[in-house]
PDB file of C-alpha atoms in Angstrom:
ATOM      1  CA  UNK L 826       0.000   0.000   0.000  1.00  0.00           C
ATOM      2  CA  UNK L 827       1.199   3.376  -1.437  1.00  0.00           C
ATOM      3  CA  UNK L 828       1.407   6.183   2.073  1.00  0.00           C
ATOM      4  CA  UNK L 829       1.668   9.795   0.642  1.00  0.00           C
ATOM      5  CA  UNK L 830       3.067  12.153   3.162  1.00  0.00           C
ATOM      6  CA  UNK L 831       3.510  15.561   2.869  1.00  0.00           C
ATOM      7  CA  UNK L 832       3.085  19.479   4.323  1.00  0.00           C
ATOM      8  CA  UNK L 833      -0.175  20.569   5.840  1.00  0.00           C
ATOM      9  CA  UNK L 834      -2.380  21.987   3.731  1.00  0.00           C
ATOM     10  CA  UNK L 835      -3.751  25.377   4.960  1.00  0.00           C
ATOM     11  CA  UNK L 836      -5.177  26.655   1.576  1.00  0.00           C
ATOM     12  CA  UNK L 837      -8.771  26.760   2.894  1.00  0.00           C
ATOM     13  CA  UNK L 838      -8.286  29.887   4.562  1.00  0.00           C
ATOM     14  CA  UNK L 839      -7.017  31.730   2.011  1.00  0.00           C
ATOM     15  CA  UNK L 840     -10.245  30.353  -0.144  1.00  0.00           C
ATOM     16  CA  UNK L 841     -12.613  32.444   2.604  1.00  0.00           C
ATOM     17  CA  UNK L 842     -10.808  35.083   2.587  1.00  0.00           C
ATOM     18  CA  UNK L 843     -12.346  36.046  -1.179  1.00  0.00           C
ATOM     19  CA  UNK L 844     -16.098  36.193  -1.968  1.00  0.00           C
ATOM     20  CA  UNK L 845     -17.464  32.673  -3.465  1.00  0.00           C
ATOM     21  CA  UNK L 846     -20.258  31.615  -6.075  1.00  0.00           C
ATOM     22  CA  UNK L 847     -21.517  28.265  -5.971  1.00  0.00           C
ATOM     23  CA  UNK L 848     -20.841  25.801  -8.274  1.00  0.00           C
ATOM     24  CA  UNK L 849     -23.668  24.502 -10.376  1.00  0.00           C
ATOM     25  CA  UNK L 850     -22.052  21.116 -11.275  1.00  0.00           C
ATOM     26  CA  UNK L 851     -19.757  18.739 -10.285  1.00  0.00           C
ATOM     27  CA  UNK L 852     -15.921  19.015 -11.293  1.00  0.00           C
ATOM     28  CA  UNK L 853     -13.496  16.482 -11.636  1.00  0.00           C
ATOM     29  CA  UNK L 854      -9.969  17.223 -12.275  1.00  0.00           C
ATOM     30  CA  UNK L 855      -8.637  14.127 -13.590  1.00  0.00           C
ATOM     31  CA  UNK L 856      -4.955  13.789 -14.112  1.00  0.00           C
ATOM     32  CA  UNK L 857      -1.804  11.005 -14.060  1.00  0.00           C
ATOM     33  CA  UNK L 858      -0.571  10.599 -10.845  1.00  0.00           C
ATOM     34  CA  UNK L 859       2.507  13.016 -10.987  1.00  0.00           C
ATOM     35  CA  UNK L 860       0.929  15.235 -13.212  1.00  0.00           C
ATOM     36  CA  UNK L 861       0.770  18.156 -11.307  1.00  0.00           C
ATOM     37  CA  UNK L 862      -2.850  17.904  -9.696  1.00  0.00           C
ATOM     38  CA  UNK L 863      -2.577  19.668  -7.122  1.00  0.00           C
ATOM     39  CA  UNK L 864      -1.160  23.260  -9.101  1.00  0.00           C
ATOM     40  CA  UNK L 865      -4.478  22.745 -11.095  1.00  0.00           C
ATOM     41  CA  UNK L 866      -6.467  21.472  -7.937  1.00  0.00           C
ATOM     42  CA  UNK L 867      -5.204  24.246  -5.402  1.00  0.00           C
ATOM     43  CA  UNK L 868      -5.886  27.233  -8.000  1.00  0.00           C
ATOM     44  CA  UNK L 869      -9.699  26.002  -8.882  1.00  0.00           C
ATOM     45  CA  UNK L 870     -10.172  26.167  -4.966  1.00  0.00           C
ATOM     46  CA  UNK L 871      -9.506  29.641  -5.178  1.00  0.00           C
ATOM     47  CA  UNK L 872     -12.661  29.888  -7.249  1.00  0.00           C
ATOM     48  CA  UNK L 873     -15.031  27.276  -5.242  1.00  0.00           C
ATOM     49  CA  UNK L 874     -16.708  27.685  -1.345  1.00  0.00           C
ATOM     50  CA  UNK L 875     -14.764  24.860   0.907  1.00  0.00           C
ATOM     51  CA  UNK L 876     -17.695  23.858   1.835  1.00  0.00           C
ATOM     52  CA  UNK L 877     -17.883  22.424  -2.127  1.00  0.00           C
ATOM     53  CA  UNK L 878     -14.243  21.553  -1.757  1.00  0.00           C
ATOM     54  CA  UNK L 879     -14.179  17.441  -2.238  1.00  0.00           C
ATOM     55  CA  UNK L 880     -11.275  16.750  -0.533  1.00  0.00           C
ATOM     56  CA  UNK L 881     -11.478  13.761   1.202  1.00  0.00           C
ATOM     57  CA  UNK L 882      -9.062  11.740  -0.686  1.00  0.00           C
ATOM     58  CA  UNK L 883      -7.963  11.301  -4.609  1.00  0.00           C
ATOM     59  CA  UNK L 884     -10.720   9.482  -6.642  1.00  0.00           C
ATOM     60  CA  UNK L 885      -9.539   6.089  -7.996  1.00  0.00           C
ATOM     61  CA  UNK L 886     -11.373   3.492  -9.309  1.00  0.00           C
ATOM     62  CA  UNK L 887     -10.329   1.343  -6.132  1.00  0.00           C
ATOM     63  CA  UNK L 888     -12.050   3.666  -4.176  1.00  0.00           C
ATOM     64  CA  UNK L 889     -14.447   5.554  -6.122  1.00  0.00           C
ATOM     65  CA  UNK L 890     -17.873   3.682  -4.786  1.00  0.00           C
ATOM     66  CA  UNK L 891     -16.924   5.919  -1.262  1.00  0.00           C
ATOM     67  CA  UNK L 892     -16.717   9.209  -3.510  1.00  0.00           C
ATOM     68  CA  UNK L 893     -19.908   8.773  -5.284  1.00  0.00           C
ATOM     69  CA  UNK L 894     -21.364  11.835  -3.664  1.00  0.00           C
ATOM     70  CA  UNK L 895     -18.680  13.668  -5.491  1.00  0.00           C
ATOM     71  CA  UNK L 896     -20.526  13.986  -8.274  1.00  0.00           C
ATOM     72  CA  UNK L 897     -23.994  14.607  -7.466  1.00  0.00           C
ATOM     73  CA  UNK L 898     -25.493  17.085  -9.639  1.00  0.00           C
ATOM     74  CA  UNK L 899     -28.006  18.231  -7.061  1.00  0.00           C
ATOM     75  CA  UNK L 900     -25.066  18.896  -4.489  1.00  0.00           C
ATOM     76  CA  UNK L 901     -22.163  19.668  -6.776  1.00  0.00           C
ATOM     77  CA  UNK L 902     -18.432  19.198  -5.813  1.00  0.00           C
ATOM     78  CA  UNK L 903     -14.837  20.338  -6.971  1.00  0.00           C
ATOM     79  CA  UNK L 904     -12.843  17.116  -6.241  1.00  0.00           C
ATOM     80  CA  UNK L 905      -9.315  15.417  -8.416  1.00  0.00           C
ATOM     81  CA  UNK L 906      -8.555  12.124  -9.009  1.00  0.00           C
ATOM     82  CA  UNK L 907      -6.402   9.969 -11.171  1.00  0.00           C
ATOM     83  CA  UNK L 908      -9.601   8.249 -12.222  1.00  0.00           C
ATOM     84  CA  UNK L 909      -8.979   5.087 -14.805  1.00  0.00           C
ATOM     85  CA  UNK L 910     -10.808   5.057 -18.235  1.00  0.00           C
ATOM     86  CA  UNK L 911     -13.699   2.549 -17.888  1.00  0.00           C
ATOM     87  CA  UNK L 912     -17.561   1.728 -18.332  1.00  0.00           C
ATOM     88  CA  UNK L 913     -17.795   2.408 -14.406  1.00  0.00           C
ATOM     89  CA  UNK L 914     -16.084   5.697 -14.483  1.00  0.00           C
ATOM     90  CA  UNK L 915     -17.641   7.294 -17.481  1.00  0.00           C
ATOM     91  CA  UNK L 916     -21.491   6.010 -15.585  1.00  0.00           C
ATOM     92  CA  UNK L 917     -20.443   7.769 -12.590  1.00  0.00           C
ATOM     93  CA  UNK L 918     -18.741  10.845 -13.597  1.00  0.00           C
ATOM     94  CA  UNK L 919     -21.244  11.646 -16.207  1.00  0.00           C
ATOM     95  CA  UNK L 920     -22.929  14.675 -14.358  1.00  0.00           C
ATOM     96  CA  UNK L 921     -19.437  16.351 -14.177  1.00  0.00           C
ATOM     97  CA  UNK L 922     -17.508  19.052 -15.800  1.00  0.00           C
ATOM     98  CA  UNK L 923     -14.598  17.004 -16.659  1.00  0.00           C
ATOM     99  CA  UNK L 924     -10.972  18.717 -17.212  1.00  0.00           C
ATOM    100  CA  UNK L 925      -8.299  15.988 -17.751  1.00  0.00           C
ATOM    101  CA  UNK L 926      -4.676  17.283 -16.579  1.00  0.00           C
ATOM    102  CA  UNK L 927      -1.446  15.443 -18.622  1.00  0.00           C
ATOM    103  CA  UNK L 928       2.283  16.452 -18.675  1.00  0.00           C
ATOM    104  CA  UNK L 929       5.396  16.024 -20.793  1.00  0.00           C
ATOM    105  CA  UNK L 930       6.256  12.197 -20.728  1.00  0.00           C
ATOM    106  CA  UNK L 931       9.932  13.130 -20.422  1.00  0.00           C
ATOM    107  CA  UNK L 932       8.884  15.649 -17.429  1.00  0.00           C
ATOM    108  CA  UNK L 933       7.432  13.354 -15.721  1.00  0.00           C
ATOM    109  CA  UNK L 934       9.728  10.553 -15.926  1.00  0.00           C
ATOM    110  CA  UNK L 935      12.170  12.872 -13.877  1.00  0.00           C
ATOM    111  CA  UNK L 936       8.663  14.178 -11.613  1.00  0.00           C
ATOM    112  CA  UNK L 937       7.910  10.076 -11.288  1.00  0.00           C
ATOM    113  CA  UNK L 938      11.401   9.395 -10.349  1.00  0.00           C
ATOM    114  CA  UNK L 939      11.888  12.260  -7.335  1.00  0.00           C
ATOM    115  CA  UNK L 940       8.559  11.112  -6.147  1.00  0.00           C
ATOM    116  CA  UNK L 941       9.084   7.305  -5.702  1.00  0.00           C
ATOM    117  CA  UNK L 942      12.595   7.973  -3.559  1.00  0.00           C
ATOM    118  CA  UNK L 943      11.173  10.717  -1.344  1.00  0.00           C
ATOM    119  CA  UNK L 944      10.970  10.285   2.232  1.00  0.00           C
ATOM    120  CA  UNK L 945       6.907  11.522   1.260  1.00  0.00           C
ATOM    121  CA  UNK L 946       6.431   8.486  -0.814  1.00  0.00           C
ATOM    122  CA  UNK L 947       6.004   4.570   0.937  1.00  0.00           C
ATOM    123  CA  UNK L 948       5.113   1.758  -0.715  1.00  0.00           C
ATOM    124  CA  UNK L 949       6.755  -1.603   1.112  1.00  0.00           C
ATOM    125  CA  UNK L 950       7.839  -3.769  -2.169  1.00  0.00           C
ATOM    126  CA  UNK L 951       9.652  -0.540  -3.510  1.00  0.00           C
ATOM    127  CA  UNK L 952      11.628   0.666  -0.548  1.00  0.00           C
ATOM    128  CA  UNK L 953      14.466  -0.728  -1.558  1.00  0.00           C
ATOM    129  CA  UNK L 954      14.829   2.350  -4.496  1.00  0.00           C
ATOM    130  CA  UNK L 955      15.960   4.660  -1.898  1.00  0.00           C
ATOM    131  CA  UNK L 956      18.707   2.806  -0.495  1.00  0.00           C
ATOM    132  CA  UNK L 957      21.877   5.374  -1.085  1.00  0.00           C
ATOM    133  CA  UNK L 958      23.912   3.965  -3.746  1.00  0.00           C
ATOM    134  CA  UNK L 959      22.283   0.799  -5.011  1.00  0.00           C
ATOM    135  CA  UNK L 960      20.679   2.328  -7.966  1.00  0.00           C
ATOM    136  CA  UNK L 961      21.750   5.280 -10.243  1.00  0.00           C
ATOM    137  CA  UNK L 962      19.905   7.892 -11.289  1.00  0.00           C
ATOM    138  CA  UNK L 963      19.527   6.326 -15.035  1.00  0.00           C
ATOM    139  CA  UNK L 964      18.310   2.767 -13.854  1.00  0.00           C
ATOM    140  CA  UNK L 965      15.553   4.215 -12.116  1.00  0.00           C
ATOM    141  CA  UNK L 966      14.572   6.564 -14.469  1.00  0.00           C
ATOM    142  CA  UNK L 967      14.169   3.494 -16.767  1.00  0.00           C
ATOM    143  CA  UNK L 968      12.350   1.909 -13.887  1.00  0.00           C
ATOM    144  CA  UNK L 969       9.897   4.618 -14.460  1.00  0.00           C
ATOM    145  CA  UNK L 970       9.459   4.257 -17.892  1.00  0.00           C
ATOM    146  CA  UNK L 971       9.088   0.615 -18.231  1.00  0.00           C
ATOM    147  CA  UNK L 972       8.140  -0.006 -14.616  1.00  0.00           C
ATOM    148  CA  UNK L 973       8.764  -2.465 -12.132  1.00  0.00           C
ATOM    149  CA  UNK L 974       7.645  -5.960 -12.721  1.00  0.00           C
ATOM    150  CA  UNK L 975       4.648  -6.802 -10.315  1.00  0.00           C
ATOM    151  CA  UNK L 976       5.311  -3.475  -8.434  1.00  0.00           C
ATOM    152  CA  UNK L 977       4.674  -0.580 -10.483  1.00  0.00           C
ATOM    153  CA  UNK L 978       3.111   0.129 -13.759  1.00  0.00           C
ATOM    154  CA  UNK L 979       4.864   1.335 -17.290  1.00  0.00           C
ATOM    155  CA  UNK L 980       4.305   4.895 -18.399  1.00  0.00           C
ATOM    156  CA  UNK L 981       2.506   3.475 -21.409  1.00  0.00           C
ATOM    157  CA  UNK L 982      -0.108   1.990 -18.912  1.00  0.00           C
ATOM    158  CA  UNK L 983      -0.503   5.012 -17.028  1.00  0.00           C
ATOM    159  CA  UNK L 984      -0.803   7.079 -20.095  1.00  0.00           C
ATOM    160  CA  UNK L 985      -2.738   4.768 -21.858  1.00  0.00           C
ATOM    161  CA  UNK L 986      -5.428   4.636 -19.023  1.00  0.00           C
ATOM    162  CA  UNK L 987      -5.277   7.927 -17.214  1.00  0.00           C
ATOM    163  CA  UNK L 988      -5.170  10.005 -20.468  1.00  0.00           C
ATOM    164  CA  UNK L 989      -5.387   9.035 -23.783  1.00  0.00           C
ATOM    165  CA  UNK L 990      -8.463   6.897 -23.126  1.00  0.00           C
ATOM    166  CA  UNK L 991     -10.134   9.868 -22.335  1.00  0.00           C
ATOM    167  CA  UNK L 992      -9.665  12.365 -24.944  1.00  0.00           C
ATOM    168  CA  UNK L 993     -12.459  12.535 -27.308  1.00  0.00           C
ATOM    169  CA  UNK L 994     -14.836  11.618 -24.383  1.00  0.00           C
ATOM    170  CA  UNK L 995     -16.270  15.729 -24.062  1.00  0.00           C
ATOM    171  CA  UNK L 996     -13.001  16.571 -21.725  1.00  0.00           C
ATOM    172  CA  UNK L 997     -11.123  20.120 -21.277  1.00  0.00           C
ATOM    173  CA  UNK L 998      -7.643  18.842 -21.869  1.00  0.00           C
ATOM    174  CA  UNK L 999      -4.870  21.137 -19.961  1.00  0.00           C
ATOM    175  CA  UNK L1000      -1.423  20.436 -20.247  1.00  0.00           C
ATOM    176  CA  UNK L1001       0.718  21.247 -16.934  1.00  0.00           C
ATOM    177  CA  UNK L1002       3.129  23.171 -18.677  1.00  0.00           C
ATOM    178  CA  UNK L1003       1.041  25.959 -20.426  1.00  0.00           C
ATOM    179  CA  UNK L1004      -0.550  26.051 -16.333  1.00  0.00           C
ATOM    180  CA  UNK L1005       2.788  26.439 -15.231  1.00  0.00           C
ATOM    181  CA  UNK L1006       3.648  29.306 -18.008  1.00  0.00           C
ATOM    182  CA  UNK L1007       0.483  31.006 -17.355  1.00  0.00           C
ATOM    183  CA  UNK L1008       0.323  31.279 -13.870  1.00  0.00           C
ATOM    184  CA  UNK L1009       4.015  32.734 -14.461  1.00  0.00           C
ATOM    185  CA  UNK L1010       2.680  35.647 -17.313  1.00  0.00           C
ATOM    186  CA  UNK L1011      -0.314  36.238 -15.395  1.00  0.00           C
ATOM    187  CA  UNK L1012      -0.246  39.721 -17.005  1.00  0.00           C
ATOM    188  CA  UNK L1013      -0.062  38.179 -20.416  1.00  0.00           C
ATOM    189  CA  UNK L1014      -2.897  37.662 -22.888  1.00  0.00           C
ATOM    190  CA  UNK L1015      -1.925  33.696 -23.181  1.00  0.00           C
ATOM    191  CA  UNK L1016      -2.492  33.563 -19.672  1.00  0.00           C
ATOM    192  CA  UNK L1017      -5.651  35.237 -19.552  1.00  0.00           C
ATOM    193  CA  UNK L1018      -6.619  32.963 -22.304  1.00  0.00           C
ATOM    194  CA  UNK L1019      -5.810  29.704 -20.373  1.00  0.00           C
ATOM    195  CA  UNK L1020      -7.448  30.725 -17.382  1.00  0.00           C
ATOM    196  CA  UNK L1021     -10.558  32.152 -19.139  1.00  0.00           C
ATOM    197  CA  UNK L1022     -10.783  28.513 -20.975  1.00  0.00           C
ATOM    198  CA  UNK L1023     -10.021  26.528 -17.889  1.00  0.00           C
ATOM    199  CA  UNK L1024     -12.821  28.650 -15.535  1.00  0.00           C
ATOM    200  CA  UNK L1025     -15.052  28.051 -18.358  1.00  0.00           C
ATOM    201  CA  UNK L1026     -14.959  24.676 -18.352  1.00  0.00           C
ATOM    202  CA  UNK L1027     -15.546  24.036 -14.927  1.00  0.00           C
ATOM    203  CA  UNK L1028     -18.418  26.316 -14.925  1.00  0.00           C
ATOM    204  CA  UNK L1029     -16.988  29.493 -13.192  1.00  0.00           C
ATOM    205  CA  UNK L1030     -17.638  32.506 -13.886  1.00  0.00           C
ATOM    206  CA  UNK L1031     -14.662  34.761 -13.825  1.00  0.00           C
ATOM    207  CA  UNK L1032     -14.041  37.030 -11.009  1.00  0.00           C
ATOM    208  CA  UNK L1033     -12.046  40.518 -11.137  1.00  0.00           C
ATOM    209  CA  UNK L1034      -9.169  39.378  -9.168  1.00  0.00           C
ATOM    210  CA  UNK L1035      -8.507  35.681 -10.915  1.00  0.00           C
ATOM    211  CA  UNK L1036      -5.119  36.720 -10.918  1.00  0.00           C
ATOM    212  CA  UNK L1037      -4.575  37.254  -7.242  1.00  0.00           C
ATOM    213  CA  UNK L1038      -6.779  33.841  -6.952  1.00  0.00           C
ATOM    214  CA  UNK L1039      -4.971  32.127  -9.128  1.00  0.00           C
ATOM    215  CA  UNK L1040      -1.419  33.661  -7.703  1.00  0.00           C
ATOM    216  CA  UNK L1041      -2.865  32.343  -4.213  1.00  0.00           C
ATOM    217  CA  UNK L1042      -3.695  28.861  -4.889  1.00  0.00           C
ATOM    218  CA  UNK L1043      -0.200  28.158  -7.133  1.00  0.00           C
ATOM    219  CA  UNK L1044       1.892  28.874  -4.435  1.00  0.00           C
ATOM    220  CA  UNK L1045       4.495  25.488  -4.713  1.00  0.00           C
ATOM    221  CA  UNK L1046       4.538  26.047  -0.585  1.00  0.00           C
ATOM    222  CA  UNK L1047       1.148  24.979  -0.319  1.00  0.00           C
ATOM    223  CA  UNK L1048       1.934  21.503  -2.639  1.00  0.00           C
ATOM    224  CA  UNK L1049       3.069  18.891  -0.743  1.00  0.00           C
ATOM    225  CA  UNK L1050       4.351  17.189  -3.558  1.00  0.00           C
ATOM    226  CA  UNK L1051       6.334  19.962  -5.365  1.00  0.00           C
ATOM    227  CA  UNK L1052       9.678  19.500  -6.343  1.00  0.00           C
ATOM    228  CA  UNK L1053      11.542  21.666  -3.609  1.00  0.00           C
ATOM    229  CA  UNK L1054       9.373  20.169  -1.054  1.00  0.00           C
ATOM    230  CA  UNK L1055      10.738  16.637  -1.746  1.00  0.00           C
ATOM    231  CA  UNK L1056      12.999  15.276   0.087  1.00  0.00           C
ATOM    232  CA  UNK L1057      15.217  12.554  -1.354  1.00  0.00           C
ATOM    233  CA  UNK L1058      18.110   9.822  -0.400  1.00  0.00           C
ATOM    234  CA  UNK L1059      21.527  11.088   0.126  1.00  0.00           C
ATOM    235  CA  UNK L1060      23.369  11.611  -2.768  1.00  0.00           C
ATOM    236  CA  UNK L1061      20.714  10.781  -4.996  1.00  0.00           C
ATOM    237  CA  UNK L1062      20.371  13.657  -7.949  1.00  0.00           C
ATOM    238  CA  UNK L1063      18.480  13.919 -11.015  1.00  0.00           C
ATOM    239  CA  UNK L1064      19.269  15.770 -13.906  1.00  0.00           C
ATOM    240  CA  UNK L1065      16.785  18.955 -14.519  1.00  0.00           C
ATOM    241  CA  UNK L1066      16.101  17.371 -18.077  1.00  0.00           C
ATOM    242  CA  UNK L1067      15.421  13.546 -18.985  1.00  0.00           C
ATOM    243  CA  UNK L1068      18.882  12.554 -21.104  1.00  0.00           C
ATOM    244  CA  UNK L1069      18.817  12.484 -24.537  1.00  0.00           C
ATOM    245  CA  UNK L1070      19.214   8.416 -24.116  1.00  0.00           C
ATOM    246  CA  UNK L1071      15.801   8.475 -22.132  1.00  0.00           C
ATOM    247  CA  UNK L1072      13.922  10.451 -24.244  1.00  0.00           C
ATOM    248  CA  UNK L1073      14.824   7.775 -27.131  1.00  0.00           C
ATOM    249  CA  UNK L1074      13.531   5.138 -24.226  1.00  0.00           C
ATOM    250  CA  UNK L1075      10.499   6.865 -24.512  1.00  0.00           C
ATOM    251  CA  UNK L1076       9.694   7.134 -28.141  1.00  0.00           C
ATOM    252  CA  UNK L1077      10.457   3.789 -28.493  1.00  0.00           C
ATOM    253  CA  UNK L1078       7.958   2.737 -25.553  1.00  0.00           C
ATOM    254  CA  UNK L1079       5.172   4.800 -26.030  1.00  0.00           C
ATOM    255  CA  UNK L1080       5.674   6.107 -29.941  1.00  0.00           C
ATOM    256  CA  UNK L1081       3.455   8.726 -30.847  1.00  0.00           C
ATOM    257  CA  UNK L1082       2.230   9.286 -27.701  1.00  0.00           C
ATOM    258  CA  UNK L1083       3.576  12.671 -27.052  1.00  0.00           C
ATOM    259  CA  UNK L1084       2.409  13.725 -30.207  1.00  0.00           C
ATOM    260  CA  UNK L1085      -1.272  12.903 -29.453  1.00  0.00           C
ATOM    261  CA  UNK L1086      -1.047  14.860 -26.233  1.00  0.00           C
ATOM    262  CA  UNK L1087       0.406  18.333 -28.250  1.00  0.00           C
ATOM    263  CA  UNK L1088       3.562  17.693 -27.076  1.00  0.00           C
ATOM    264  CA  UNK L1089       5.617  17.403 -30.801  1.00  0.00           C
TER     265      UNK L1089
END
């Protein structure tokens, strides 16, 4: 069993301290584990009363029949998941505004990677990764891109399931790294652009001061998976771009795939 640990999350004040509208439908912001649901999560709070904040826990098919009420349309919710593509979850979501969040395969190799050492991340058949000097940096970025047998699924799984399975299904597809550039240009037409789109598809209307919302809920302090808040094995590093040897790993495993998402 996978523990997540992490920094206390103290957003919901902030949310208070701005006037809210209720939502009029359920949102679900769907995403691959280690795409960067909670930026895209935490901002949308901004916009949302907690008291519509679905925040028990990330919806997964394992435990979607205890998140059901997430997606009532007569008492709508903003909640995330990293929901698998099947007959059960398109039945239960279908009430919901649905915005599907994906990232740069090579990113999130490297994101994957950092994640599964950190002292945040347990899971008891994989604890061996973090031992200091067993494994370099390179054999467990492959591990990440063609997984771990009987421990941890292959990118093209994840991808397969989480994302591409999805699109053409009625969802607002965001990638993480135009979020990422917006919420940097907030002054910029592009990024009023993004966030007009992405409000719009979660059925919110826009306020006056999106930008100090949306400056408010991306604060990387507030994520308790971000990458400075990580904390990994002693003299364990990973390079700030997945090699050029890596990248080839990926084409080869999952050809076309970036491509599909907007990525080439």
């Amino acid at each position: 069993m996978a523990i997540i640990r992490g920094i206390q999350d103290t957003l919901n004040e902030k949310v208070a301290a701005f006037p809210q509208a209720a939502l009029r439908q359920p949102v679900l912001v769907n995403s691959i584990p280690k795409g960067g649901t909670h930026l895209l999560r935490n901002i949308l709070r901004m916009f949302v009363p907690v008291e519509q904040h679905h925040d028990r826990d990330f919806v997964q098919i394992p435990n979607m029949h205890l998140h059901l009420d997430a997606f009532n349309p007569h008492a709508p919710r903003l909640a995330a998941g990293h929901l698998l593509f099947s007959d059960q979850s398109l039945a239960n979501i279908r009430h919901a505004r649905h915005i599907l969040l994906v990232r740069d395969p090579y990113d999130w190799v490297l994101a994957r990677a950092r994640f599964f050492v950190s002292a945040e991340f347990e899971q008891e058949n994989i604890q061996h990764l973090k031992t200091p000097g067993l494994y370099s940096a390179e054999a467990i970025l492959n591990m990440m891109i063609f997984g771990i047998h009987q421990k941890s699924p292959a990118l093209i799984d994840i991808y397969t399931h989480n994302a591409a399975a999805w699109l053409g299904t009625g969802v607002h597809l965001v990638r993480y790294e135009d979020a990422v550039r917006a919420v940097k240009s907030l002054e910029t037409e592009e990024a009023e652009s993004f966030f007009a789109g992405l409000l719009d598809a979660a059925g919110i209307d826009r306020p006056d001061d999106w930008r100090e919302r949306v400056q408010t809920g991306a604060d990387r302090r507030l994520s308790r998976t971000a990458r400075e808040n990580l904390q990994l094995p002693e003299g364990l590093e990973f390079p700030a771009s997945l090699p050029e040897t890596q990248q080839r790993l990926v084409d080869f495993h999952a050809p076309g795939l970036r491509a599909l998402l907007g990525y080439a």
